[in-house]
Each structure stands twice: as structure tokens, then as C-alpha cells.
PDB file of C-alpha atoms in Angstrom:
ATOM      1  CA  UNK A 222     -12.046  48.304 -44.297  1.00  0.00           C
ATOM      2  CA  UNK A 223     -10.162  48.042 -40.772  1.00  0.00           C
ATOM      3  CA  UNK A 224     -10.735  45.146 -39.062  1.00  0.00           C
ATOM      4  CA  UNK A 225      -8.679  45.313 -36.047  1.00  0.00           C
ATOM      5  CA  UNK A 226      -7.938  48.918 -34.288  1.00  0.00           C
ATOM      6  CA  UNK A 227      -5.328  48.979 -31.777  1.00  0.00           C
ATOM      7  CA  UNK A 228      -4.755  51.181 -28.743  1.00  0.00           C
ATOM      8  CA  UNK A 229      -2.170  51.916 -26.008  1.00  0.00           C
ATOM      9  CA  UNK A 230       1.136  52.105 -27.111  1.00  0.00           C
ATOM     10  CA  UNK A 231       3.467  55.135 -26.318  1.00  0.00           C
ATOM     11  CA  UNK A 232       6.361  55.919 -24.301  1.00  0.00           C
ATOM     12  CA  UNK A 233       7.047  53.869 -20.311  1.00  0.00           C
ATOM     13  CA  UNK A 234       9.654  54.053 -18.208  1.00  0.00           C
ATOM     14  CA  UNK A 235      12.062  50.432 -17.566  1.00  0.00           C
ATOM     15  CA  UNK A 236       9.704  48.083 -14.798  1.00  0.00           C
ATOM     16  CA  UNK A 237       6.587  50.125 -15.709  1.00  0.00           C
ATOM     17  CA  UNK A 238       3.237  48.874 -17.090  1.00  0.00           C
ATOM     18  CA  UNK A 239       1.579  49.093 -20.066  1.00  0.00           C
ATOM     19  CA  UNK A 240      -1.967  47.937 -21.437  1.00  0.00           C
ATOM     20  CA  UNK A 241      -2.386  47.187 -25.436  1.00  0.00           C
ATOM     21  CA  UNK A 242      -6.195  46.821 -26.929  1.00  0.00           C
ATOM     22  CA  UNK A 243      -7.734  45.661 -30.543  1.00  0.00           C
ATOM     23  CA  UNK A 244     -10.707  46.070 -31.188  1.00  0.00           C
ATOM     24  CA  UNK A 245     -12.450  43.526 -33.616  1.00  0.00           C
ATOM     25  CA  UNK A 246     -15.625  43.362 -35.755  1.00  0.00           C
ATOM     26  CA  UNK A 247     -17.641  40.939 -33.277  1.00  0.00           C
ATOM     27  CA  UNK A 248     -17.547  38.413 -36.808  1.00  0.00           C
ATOM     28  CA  UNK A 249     -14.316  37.816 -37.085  1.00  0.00           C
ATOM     29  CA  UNK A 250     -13.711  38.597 -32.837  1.00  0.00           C
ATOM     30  CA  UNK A 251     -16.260  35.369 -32.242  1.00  0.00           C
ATOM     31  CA  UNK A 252     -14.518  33.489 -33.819  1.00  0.00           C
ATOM     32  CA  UNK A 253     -11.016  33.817 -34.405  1.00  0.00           C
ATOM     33  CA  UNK A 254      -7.848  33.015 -32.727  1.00  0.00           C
ATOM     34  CA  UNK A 255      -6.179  36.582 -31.641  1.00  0.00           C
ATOM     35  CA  UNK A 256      -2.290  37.522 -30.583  1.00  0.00           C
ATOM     36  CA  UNK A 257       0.440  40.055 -30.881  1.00  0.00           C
ATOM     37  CA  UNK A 258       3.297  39.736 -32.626  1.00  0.00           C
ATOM     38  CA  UNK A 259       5.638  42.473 -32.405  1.00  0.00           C
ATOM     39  CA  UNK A 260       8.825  44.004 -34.569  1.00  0.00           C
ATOM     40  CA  UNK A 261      11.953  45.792 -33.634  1.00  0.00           C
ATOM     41  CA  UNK A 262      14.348  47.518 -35.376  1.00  0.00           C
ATOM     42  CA  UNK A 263      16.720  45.198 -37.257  1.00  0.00           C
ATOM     43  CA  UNK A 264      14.659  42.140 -35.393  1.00  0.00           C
ATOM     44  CA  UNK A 265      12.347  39.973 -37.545  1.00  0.00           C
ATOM     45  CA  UNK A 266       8.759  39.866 -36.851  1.00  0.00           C
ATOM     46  CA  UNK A 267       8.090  37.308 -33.489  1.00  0.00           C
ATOM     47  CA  UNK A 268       4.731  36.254 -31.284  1.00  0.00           C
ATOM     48  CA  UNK A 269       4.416  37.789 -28.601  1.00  0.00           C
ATOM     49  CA  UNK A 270       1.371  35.888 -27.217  1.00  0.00           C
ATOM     50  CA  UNK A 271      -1.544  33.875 -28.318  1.00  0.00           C
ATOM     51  CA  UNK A 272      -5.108  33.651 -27.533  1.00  0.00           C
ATOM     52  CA  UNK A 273      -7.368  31.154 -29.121  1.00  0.00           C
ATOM     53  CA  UNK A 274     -10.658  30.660 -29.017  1.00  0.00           C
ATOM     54  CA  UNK A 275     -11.026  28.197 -26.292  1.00  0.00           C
ATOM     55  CA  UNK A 276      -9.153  30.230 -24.629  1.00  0.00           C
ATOM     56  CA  UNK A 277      -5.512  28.747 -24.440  1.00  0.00           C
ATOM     57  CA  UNK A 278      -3.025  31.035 -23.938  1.00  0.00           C
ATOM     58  CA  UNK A 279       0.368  30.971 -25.274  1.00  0.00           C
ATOM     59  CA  UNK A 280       3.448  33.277 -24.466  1.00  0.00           C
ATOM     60  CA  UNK A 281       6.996  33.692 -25.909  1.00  0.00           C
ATOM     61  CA  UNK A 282       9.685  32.796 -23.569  1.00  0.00           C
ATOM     62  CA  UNK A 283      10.871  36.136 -23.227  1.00  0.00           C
ATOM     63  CA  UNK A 284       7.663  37.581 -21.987  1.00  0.00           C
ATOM     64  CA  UNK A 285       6.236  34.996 -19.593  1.00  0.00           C
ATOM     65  CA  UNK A 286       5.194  35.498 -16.611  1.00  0.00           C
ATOM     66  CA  UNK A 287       4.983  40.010 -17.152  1.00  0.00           C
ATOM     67  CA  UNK A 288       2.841  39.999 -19.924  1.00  0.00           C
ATOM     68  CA  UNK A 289      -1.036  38.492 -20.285  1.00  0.00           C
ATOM     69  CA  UNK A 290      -3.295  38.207 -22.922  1.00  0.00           C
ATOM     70  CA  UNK A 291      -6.850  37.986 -22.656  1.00  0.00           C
ATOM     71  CA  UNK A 292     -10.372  38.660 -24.286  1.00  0.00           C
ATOM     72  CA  UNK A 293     -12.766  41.210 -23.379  1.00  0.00           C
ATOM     73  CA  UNK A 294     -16.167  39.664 -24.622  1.00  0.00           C
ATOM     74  CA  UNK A 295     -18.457  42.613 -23.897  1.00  0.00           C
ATOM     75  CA  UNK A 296     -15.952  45.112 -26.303  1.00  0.00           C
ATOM     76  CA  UNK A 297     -15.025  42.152 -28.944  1.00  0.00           C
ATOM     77  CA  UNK A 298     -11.505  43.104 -27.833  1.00  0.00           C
ATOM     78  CA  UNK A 299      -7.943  41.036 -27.139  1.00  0.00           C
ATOM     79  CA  UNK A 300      -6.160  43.110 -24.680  1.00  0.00           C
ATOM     80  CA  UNK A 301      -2.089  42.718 -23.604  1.00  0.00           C
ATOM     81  CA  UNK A 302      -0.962  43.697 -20.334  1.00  0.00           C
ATOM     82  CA  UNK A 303       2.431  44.243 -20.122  1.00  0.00           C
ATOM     83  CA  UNK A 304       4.039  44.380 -16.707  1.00  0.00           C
ATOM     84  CA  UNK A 305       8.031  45.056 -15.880  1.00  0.00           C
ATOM     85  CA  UNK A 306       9.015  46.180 -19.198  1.00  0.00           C
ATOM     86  CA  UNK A 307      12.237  46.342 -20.312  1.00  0.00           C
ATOM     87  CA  UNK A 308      14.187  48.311 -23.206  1.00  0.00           C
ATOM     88  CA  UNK A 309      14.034  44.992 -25.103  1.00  0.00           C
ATOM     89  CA  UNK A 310      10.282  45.028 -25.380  1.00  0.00           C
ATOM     90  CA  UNK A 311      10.508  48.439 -27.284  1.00  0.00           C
ATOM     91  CA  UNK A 312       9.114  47.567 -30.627  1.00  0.00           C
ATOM     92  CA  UNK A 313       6.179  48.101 -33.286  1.00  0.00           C
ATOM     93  CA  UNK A 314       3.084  45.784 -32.011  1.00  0.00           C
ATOM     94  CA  UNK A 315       0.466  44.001 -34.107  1.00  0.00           C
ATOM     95  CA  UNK A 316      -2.606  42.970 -33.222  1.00  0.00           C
ATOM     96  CA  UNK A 317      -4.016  39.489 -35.572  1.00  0.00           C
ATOM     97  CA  UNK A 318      -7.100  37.638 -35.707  1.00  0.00           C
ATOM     98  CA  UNK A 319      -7.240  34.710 -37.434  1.00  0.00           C
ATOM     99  CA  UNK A 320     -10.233  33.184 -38.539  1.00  0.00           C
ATOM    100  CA  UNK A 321      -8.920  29.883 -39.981  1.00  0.00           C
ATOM    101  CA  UNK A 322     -10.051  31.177 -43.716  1.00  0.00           C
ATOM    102  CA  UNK A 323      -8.871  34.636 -42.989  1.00  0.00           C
ATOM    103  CA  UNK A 324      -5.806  36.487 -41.117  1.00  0.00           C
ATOM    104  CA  UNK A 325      -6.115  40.111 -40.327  1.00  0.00           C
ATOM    105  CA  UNK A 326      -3.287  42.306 -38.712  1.00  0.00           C
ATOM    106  CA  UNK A 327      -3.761  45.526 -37.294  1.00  0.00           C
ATOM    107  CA  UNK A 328      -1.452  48.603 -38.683  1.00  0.00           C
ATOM    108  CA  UNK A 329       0.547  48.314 -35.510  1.00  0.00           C
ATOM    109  CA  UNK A 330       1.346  50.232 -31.952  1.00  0.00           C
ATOM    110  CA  UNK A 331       4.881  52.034 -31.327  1.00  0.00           C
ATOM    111  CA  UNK A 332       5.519  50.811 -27.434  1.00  0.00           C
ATOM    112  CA  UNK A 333       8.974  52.488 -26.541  1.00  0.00           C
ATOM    113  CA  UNK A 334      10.609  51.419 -23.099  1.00  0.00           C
ATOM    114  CA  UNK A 335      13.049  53.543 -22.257  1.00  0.00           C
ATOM    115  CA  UNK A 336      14.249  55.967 -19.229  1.00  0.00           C
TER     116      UNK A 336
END
């Protein structure tokens, strides 16, 4: 079973743009809190950004104010925009839905920043 598909990683230049989906089963989608984490080489797993249900949004310090999260009800998808990128964003993304009973993590996106 896959849960969560994720789309939109590849290669973008330093200041570029990039645009990260998941895709969720509309059960878990409705009603789960959804983020990103993400994982570099030799870094330990950290959030990247946080959407829950309500809608809060939450973003790690390092990525405020260039990257948003937000939910795309018609497609039961969480999508991350990611705006002035830098080499220090390059990194494996996950996608995760947590339904309170039940987390579920996508198999990750390669997004490589680099000139």
C-alpha cells in the first residue's frame, strides 16, 4: 500500500523555485495533520514545515518566509513551494500525514540546489 506519493523534486539553480506535491488517500488526507521533513547528507532528519488540519502552519527557522505549505482540497494533496533556494536546502524530502492513530511518510523526493 502507498499512502502518500510525492512529486517535484529534481535539479534548480541557487534563488530558483521549486514546487513539491503528496498526494494522499482522501481518508487519511481529511483528516490528518501533513508536513515535510527533509534529510541531508550527514544531517539528521528535521521539519521542514507543518500543516494541520485547521490549518496552522508552521515553518523551520531556516525556511521562513521562501517556502509555504498548503492543502489542495480538490486533489487531497499538501503541496511545498519553495522560493529562493539555496545549496543548503539540497536534501532528500518526505512527505507525512499523521492521523493521530497513524503516521505515514512518503519514500521521499531528491531536491538538489546547485549551479
Amino acid at each position: 500500500q502507498v499512502q502518500l506519493v510525492e512529486s517535484g523534486g529534481g535539479l534548480v539553480q541557487p534563488g530558483g523555485s521549486l514546487t513539491l506535491s503528496c498526494a494522499a488517500a482522501e481518508n487519511i488526507f481529511s483528516i490528518s495533520d501533513m508536513g515535510w521533513y527533509r534529510q541531508a547528507p550527514g544531517k539528521q532528519r528535521e521539519l521542514v514545515a507543518f500543516i494541520a488540519r485547521g490549518g496552522s502552519t508552521n515553518y523551520a527557522d531556516s525556511v521562513k518566509g521562501r517556502f509555504t505549505i498548503s492543502r489542495d482540497t480538490t486533489k487531497n494533496m499538501v503541496v511545498l513551494q519553495m522560493n529562493s533556494l539555496k545549496p543548503e536546502d539540497t536534501a532528500v524530502y518526505f512527505c507525512v500525514a499523521n492521523r493521530g492513530t497513524r503516521v505515514y511518510w512518503g519514500l521521499g523526493n531528491q531536491v538538489t540546489v546547485s549551479s
